[in-house]
mmCIF file with all atom_site columns, C-alpha atoms in Angstrom:
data_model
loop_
_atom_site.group_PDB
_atom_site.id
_atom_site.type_symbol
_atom_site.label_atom_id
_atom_site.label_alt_id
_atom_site.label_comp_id
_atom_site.label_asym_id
_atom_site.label_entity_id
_atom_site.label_seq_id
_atom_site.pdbx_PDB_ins_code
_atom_site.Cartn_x
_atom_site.Cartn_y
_atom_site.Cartn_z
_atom_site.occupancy
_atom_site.B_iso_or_equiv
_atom_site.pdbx_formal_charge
_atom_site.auth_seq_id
_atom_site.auth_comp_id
_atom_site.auth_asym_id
_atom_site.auth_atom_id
_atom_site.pdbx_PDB_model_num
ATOM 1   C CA . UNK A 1 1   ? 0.000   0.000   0.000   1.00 0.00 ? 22  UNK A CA 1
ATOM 2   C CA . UNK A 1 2   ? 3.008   2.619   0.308   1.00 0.00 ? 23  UNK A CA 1
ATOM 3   C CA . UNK A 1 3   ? 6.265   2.928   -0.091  1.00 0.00 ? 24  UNK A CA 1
ATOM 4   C CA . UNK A 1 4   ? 9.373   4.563   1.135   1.00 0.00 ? 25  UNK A CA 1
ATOM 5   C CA . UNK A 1 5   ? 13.128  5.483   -0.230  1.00 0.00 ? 26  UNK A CA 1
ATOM 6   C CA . UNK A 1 6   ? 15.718  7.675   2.277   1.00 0.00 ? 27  UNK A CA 1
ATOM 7   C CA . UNK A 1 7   ? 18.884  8.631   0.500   1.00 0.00 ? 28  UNK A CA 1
ATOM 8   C CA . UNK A 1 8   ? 21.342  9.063   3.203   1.00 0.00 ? 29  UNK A CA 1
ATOM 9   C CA . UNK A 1 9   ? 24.243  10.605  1.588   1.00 0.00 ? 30  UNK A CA 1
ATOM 10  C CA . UNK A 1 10  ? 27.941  10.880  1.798   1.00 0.00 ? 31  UNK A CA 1
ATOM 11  C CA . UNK A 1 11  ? 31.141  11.649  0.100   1.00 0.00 ? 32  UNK A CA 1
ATOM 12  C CA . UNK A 1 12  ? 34.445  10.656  0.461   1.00 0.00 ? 33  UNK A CA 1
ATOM 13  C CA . UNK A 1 13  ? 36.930  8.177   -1.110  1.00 0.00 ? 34  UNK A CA 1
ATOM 14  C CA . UNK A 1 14  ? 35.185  4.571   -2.329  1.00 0.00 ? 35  UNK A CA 1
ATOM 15  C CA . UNK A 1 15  ? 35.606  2.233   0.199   1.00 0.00 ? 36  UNK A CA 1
ATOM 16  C CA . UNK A 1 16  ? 36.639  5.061   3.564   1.00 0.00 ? 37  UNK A CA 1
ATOM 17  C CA . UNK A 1 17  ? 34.594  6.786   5.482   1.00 0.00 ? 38  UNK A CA 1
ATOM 18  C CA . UNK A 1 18  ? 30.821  6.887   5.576   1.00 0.00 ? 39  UNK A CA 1
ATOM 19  C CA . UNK A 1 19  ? 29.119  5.248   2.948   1.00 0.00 ? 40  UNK A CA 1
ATOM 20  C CA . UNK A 1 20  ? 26.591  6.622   0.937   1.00 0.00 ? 41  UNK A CA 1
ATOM 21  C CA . UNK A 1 21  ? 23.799  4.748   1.015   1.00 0.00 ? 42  UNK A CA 1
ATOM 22  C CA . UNK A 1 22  ? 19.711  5.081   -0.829  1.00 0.00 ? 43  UNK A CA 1
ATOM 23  C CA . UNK A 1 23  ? 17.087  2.400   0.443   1.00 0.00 ? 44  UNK A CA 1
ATOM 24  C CA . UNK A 1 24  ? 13.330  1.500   -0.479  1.00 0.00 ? 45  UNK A CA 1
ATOM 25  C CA . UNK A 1 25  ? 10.888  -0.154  2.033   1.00 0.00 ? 46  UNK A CA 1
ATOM 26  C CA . UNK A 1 26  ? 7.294   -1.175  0.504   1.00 0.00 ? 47  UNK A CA 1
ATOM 27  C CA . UNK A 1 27  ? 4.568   -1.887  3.346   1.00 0.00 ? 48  UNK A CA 1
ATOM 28  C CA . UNK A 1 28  ? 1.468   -4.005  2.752   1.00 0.00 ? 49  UNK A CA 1
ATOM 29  C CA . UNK A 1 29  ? -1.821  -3.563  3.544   1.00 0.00 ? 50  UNK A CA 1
ATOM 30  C CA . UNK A 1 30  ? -0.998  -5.923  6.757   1.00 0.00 ? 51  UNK A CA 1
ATOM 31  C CA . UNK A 1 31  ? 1.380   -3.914  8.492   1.00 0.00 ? 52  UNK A CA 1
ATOM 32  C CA . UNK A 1 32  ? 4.249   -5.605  7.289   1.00 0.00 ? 53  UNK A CA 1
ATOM 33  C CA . UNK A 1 33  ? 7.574   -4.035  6.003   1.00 0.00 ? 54  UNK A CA 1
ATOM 34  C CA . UNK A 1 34  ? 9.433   -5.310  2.565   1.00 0.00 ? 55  UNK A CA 1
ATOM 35  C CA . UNK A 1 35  ? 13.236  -4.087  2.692   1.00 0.00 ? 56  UNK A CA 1
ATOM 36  C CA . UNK A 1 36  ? 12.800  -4.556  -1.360  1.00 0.00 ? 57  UNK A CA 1
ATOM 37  C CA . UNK A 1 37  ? 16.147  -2.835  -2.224  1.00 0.00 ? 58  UNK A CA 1
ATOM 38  C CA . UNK A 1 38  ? 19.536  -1.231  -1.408  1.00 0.00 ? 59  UNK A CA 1
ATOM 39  C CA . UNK A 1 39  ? 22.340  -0.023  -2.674  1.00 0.00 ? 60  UNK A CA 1
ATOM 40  C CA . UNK A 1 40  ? 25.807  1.194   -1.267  1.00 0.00 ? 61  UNK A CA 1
ATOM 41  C CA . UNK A 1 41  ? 26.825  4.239   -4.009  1.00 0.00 ? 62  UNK A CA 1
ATOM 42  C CA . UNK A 1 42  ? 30.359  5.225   -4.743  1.00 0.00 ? 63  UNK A CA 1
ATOM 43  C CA . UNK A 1 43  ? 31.557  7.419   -7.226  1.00 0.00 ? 64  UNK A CA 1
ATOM 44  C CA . UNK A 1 44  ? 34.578  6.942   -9.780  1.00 0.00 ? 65  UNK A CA 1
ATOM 45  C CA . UNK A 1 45  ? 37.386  9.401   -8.973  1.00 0.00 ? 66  UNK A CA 1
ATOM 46  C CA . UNK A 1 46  ? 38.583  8.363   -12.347 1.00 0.00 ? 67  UNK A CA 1
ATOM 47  C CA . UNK A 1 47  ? 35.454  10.244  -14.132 1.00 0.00 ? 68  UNK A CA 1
ATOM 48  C CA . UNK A 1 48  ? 35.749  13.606  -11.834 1.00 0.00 ? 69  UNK A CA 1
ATOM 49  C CA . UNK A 1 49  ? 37.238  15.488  -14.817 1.00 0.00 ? 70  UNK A CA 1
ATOM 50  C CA . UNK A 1 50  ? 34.030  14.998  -16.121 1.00 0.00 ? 71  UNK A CA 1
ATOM 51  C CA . UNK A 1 51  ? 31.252  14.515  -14.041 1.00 0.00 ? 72  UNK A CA 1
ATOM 52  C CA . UNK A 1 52  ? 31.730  15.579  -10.721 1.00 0.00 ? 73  UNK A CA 1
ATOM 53  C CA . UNK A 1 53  ? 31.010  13.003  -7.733  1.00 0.00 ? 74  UNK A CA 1
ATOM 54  C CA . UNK A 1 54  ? 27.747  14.781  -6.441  1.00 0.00 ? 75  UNK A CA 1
ATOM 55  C CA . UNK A 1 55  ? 26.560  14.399  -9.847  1.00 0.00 ? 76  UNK A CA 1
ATOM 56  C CA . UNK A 1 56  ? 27.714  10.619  -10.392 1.00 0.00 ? 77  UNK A CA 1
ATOM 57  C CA . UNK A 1 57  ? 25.897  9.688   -7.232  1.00 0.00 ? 78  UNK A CA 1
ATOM 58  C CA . UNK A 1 58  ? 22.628  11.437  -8.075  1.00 0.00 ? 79  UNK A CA 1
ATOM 59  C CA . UNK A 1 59  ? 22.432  9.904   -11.417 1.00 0.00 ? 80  UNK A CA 1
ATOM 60  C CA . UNK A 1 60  ? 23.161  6.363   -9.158  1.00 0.00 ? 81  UNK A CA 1
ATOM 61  C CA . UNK A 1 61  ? 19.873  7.226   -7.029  1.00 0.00 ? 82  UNK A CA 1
ATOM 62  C CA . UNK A 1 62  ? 17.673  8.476   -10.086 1.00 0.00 ? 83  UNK A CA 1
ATOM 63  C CA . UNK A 1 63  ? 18.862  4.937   -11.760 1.00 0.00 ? 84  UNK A CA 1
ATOM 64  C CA . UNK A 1 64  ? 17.709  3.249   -8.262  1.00 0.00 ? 85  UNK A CA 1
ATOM 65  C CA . UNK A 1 65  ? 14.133  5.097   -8.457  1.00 0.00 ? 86  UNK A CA 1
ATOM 66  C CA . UNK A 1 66  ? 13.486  4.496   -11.666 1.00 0.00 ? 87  UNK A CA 1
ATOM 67  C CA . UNK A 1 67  ? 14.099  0.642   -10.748 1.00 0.00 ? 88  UNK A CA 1
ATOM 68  C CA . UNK A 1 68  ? 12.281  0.699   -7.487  1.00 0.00 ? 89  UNK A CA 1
ATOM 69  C CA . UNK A 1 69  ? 9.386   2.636   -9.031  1.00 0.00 ? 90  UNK A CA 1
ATOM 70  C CA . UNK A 1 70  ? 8.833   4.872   -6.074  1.00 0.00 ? 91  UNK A CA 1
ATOM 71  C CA . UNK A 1 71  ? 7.067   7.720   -6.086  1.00 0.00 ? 92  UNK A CA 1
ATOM 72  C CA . UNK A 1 72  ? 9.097   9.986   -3.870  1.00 0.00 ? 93  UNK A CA 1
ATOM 73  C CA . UNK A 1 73  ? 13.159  10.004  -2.287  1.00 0.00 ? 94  UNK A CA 1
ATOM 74  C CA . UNK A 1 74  ? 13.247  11.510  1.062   1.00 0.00 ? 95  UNK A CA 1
ATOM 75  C CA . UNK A 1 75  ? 17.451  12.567  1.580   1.00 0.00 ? 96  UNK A CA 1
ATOM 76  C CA . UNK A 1 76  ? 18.346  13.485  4.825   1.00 0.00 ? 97  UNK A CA 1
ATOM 77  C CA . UNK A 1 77  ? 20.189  17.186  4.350   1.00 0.00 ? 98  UNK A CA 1
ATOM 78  C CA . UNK A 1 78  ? 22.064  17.093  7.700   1.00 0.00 ? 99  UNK A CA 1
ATOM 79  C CA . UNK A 1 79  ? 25.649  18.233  6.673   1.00 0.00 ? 100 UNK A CA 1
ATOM 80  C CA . UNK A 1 80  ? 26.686  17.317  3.153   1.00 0.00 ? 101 UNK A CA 1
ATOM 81  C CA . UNK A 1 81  ? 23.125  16.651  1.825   1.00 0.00 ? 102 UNK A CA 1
ATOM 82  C CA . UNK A 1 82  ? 21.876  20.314  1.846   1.00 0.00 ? 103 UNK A CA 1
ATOM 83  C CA . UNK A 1 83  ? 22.522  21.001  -2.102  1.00 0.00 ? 104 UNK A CA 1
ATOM 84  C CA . UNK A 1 84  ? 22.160  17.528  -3.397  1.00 0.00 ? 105 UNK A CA 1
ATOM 85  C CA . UNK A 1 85  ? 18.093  18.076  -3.188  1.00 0.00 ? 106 UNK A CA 1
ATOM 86  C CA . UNK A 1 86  ? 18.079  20.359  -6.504  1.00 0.00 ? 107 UNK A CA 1
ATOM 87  C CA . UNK A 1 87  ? 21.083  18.219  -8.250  1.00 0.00 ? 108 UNK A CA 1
ATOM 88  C CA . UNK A 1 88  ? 18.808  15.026  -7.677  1.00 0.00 ? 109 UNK A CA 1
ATOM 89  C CA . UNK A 1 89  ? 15.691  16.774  -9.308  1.00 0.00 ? 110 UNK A CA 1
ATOM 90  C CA . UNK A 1 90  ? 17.858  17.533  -12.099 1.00 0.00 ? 111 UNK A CA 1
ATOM 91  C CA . UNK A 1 91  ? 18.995  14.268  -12.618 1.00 0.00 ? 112 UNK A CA 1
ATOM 92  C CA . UNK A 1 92  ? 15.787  12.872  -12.107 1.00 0.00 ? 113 UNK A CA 1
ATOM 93  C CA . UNK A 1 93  ? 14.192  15.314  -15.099 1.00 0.00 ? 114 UNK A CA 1
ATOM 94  C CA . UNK A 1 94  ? 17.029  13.993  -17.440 1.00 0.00 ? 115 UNK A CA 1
ATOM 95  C CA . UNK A 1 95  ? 16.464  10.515  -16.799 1.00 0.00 ? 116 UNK A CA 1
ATOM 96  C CA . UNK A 1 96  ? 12.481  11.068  -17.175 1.00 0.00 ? 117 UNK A CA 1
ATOM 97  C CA . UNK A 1 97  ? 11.973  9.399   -13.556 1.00 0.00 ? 118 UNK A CA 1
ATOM 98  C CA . UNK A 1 98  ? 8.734   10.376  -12.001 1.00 0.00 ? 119 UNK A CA 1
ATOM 99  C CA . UNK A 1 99  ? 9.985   10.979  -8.441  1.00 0.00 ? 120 UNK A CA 1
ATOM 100 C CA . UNK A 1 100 ? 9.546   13.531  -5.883  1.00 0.00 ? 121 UNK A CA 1
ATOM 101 C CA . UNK A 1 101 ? 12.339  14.642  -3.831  1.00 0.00 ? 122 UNK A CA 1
ATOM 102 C CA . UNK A 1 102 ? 11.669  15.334  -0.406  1.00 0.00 ? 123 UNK A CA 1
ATOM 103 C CA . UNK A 1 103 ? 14.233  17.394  1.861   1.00 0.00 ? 124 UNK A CA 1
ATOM 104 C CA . UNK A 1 104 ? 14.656  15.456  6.048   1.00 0.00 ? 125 UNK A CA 1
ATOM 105 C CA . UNK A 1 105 ? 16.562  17.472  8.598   1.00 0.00 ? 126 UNK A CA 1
ATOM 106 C CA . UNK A 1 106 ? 16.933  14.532  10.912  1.00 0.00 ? 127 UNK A CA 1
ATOM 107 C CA . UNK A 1 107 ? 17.282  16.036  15.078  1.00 0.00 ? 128 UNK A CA 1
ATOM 108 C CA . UNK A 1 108 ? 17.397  12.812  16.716  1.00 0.00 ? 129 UNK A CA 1
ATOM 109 C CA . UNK A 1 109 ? 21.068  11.022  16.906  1.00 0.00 ? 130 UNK A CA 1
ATOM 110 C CA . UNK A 1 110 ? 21.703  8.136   14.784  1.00 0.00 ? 131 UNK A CA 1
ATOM 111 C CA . UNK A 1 111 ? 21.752  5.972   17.013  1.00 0.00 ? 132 UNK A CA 1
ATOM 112 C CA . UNK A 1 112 ? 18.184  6.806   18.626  1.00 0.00 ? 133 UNK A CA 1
ATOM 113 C CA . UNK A 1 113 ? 16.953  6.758   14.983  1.00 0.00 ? 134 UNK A CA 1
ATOM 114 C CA . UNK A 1 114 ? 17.807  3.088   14.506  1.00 0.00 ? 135 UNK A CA 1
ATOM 115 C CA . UNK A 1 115 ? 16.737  1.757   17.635  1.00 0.00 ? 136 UNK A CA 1
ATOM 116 C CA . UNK A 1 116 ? 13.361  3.224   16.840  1.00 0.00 ? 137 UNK A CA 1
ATOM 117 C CA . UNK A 1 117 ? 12.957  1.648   13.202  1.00 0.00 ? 138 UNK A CA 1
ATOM 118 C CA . UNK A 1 118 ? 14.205  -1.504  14.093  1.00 0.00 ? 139 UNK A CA 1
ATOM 119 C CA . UNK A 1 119 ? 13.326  -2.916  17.952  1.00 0.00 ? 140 UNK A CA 1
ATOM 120 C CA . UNK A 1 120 ? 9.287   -2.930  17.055  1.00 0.00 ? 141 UNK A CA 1
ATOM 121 C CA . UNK A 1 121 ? 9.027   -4.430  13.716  1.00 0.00 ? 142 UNK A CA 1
ATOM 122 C CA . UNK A 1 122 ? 12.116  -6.992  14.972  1.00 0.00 ? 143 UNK A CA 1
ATOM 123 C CA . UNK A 1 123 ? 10.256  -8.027  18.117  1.00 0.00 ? 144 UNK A CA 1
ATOM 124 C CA . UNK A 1 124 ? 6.996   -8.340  15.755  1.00 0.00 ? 145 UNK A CA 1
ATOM 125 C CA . UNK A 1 125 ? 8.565   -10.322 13.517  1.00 0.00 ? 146 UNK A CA 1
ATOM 126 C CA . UNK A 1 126 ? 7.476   -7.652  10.830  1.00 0.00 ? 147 UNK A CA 1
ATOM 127 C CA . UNK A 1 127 ? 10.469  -6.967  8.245   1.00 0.00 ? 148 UNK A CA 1
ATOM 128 C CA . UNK A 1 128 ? 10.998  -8.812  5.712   1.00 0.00 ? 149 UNK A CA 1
ATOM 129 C CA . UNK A 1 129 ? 14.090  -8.424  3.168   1.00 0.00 ? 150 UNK A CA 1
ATOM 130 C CA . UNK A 1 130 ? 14.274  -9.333  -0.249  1.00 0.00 ? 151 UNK A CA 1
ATOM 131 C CA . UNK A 1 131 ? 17.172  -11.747 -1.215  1.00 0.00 ? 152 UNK A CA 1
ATOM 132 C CA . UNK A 1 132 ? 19.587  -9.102  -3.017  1.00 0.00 ? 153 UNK A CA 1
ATOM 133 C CA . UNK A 1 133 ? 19.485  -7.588  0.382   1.00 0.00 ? 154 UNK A CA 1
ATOM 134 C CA . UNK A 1 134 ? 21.745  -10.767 1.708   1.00 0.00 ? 155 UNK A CA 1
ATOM 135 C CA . UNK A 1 135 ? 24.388  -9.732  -0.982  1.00 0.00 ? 156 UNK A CA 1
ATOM 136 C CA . UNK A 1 136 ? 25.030  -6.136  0.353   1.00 0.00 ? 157 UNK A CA 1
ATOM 137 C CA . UNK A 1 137 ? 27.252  -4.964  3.257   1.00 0.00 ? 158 UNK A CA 1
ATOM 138 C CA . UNK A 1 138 ? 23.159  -4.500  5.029   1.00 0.00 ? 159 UNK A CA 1
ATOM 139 C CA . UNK A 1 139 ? 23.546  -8.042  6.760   1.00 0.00 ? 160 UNK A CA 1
ATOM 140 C CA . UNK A 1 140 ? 26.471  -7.708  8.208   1.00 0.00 ? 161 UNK A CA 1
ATOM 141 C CA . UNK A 1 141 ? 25.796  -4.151  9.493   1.00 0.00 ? 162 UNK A CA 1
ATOM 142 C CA . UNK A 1 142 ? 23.142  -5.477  11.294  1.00 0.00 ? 163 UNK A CA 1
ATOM 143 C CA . UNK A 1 143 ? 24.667  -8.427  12.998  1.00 0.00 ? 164 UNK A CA 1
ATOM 144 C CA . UNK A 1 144 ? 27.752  -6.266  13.947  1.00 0.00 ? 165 UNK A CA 1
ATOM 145 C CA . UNK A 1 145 ? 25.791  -2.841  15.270  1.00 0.00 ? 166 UNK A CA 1
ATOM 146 C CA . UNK A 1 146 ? 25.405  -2.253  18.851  1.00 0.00 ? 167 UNK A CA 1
ATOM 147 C CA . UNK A 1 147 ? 24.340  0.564   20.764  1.00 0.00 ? 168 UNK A CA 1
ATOM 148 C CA . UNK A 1 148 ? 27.106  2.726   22.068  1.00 0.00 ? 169 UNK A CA 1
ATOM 149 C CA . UNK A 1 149 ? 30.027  1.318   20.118  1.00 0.00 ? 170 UNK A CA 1
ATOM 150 C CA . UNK A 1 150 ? 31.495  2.618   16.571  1.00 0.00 ? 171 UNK A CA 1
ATOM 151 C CA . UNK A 1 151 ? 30.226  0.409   14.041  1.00 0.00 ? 172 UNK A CA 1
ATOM 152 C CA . UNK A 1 152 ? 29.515  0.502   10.348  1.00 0.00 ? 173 UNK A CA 1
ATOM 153 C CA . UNK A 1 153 ? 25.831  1.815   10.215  1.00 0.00 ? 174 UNK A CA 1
ATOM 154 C CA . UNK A 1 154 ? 24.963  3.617   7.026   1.00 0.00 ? 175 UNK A CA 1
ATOM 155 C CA . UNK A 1 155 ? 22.552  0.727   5.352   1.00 0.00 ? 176 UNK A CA 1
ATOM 156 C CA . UNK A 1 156 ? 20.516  0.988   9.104   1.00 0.00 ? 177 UNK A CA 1
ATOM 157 C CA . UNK A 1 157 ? 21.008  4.632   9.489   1.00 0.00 ? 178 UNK A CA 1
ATOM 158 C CA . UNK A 1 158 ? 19.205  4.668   5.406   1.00 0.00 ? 179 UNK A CA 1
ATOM 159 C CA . UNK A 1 159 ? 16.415  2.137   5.848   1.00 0.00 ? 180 UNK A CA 1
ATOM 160 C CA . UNK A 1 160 ? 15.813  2.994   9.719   1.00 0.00 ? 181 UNK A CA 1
ATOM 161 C CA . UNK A 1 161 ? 14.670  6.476   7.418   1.00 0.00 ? 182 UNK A CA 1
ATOM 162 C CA . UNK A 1 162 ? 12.434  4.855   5.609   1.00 0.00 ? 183 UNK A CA 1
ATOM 163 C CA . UNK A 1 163 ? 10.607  2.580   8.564   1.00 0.00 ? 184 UNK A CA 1
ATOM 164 C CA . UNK A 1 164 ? 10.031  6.047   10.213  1.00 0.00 ? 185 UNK A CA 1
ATOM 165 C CA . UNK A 1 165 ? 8.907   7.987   7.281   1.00 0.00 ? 186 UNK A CA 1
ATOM 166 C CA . UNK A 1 166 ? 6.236   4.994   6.735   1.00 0.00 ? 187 UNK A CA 1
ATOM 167 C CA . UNK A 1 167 ? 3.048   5.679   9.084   1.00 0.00 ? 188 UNK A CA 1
ATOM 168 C CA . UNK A 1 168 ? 1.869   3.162   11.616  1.00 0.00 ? 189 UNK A CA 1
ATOM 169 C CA . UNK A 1 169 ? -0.779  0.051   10.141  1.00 0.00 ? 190 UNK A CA 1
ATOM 170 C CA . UNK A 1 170 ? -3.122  -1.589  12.083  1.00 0.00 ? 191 UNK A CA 1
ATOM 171 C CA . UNK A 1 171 ? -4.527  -4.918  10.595  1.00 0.00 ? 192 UNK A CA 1
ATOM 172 C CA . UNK A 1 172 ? -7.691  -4.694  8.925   1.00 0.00 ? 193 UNK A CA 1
ATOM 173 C CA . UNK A 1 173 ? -10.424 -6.705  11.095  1.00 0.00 ? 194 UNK A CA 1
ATOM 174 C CA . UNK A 1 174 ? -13.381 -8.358  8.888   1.00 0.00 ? 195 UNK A CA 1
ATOM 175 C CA . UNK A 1 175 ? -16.443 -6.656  9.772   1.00 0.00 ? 196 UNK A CA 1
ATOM 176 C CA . UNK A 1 176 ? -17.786 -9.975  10.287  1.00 0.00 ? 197 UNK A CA 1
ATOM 177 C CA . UNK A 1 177 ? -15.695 -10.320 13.144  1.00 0.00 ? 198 UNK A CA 1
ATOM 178 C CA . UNK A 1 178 ? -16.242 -7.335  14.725  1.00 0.00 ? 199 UNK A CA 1
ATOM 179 C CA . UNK A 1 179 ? -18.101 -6.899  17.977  1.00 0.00 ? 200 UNK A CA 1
ATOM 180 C CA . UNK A 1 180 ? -20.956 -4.067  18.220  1.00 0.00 ? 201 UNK A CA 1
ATOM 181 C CA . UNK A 1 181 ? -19.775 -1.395  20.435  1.00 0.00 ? 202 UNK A CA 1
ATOM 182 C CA . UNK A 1 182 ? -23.299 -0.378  21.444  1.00 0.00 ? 203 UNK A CA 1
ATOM 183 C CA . UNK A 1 183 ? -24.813 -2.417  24.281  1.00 0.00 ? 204 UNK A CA 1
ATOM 184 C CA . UNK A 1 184 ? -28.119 -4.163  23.264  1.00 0.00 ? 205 UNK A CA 1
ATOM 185 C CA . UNK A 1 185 ? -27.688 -3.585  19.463  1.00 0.00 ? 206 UNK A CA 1
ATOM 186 C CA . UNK A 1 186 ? -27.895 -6.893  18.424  1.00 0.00 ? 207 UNK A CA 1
ATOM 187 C CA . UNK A 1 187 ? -30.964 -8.029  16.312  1.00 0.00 ? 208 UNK A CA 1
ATOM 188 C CA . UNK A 1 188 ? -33.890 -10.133 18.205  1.00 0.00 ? 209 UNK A CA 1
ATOM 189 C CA . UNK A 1 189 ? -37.045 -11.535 16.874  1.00 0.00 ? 210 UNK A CA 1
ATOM 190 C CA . UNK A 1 190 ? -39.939 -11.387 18.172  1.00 0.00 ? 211 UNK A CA 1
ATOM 191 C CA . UNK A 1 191 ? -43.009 -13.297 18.207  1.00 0.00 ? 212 UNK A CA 1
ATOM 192 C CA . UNK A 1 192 ? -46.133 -11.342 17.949  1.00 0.00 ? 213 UNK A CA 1
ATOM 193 C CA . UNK A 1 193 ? -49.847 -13.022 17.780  1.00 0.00 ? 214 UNK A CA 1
ATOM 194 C CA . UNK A 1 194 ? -52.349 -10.306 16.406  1.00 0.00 ? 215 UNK A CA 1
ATOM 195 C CA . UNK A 1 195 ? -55.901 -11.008 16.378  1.00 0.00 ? 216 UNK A CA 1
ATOM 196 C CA . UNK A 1 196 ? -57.105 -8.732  13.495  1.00 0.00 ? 217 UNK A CA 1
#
């Protein structure tokens, strides 16, 4: 019924430092979450005389909406994602993508942010990841992360984005199965003898 892609962005040399990282979560009409896709960008210093790495990794995102199909890419513009919103509509018109870009200022710590996404839908047994998921650096993030200690967290820190940005679901109750809120609303039949 919905779904959700957080661009959580960073620069630096392939391989050091903070990964850049874009993620989409699809949620059913159940409640449950779909990690359908993610992807760890880099850029190719050997193409910066040409296309500058801002611009490499926002035509990597509009390549990841257009396969993902989502409607809109939330980026969080804490620190180095402040300009990338107009590059990434840019790249998005060139491509032809039909995708919204929506600017995030995140205020709670990264850390908070993750333990929020993930402890609910974990403990419900709610998220679900699609099997290209098991191929990316994701899996091992999250077997790795704790609480308190420096560990590699840019795959949670993107799709912990996109399990907030989703709203909450309750599951849908058959009306048949529903009891009547109103005390003695129930039908009853009655017998009547009229003499005419």
């Amino acid at each position: 019924v919905s779904a959700t892609a957080w661009w959580d962005p960073a620069y630096g040399s392939p391989g050091a430092g903070d990964a850049s990282v874009v993620a989409a979560v699809f949620v059913d009409a159940e409640g449950t979450y779909w990690l359908h896709d993610i992807r760890y960008l880099s850029h190719d210093p050997a193409r910066l005389e040409e296309v500058d790495e801002a611009t490499q990794l926002c035509r990597q995102v509009a390549a990841f909406a257009e396969d993902t199909h989502v409607p809109a890419i939330t980026i969080e513009t804490n620190g180095l994602g402040r300009f990338l919103p107009a590059l990434l509509r840019r790249e998005l018109a060139a491509a032809r993508v039909p995708c919204a870009v929506v600017e995030q200022f995140s205020h709670a710590s990264k850390e908070q942010r993750i333990l929020d996404a993930f402890d609910p839908l974990l403990a419900a047994g709610a998220l679900h990841a699609h099997e290209s998921v098991w191929r990316t650096p994701f899996i091992e993030e999250m077997r790795e992360w704790r609480p308190g200690r420096r560990c590699r967290d840019d795959g949670l820190d993107a799709v912990s984005g996109c399990l907030l940005a989703e709203p909450v679901r309750l599951r849908r109750i058959a009306p048949a199965a529903r009891r009547s809120w109103r005390p003695g609303s129930a039908a009853r039949v009655v017998s009547a003898e009229f003499e005419p």
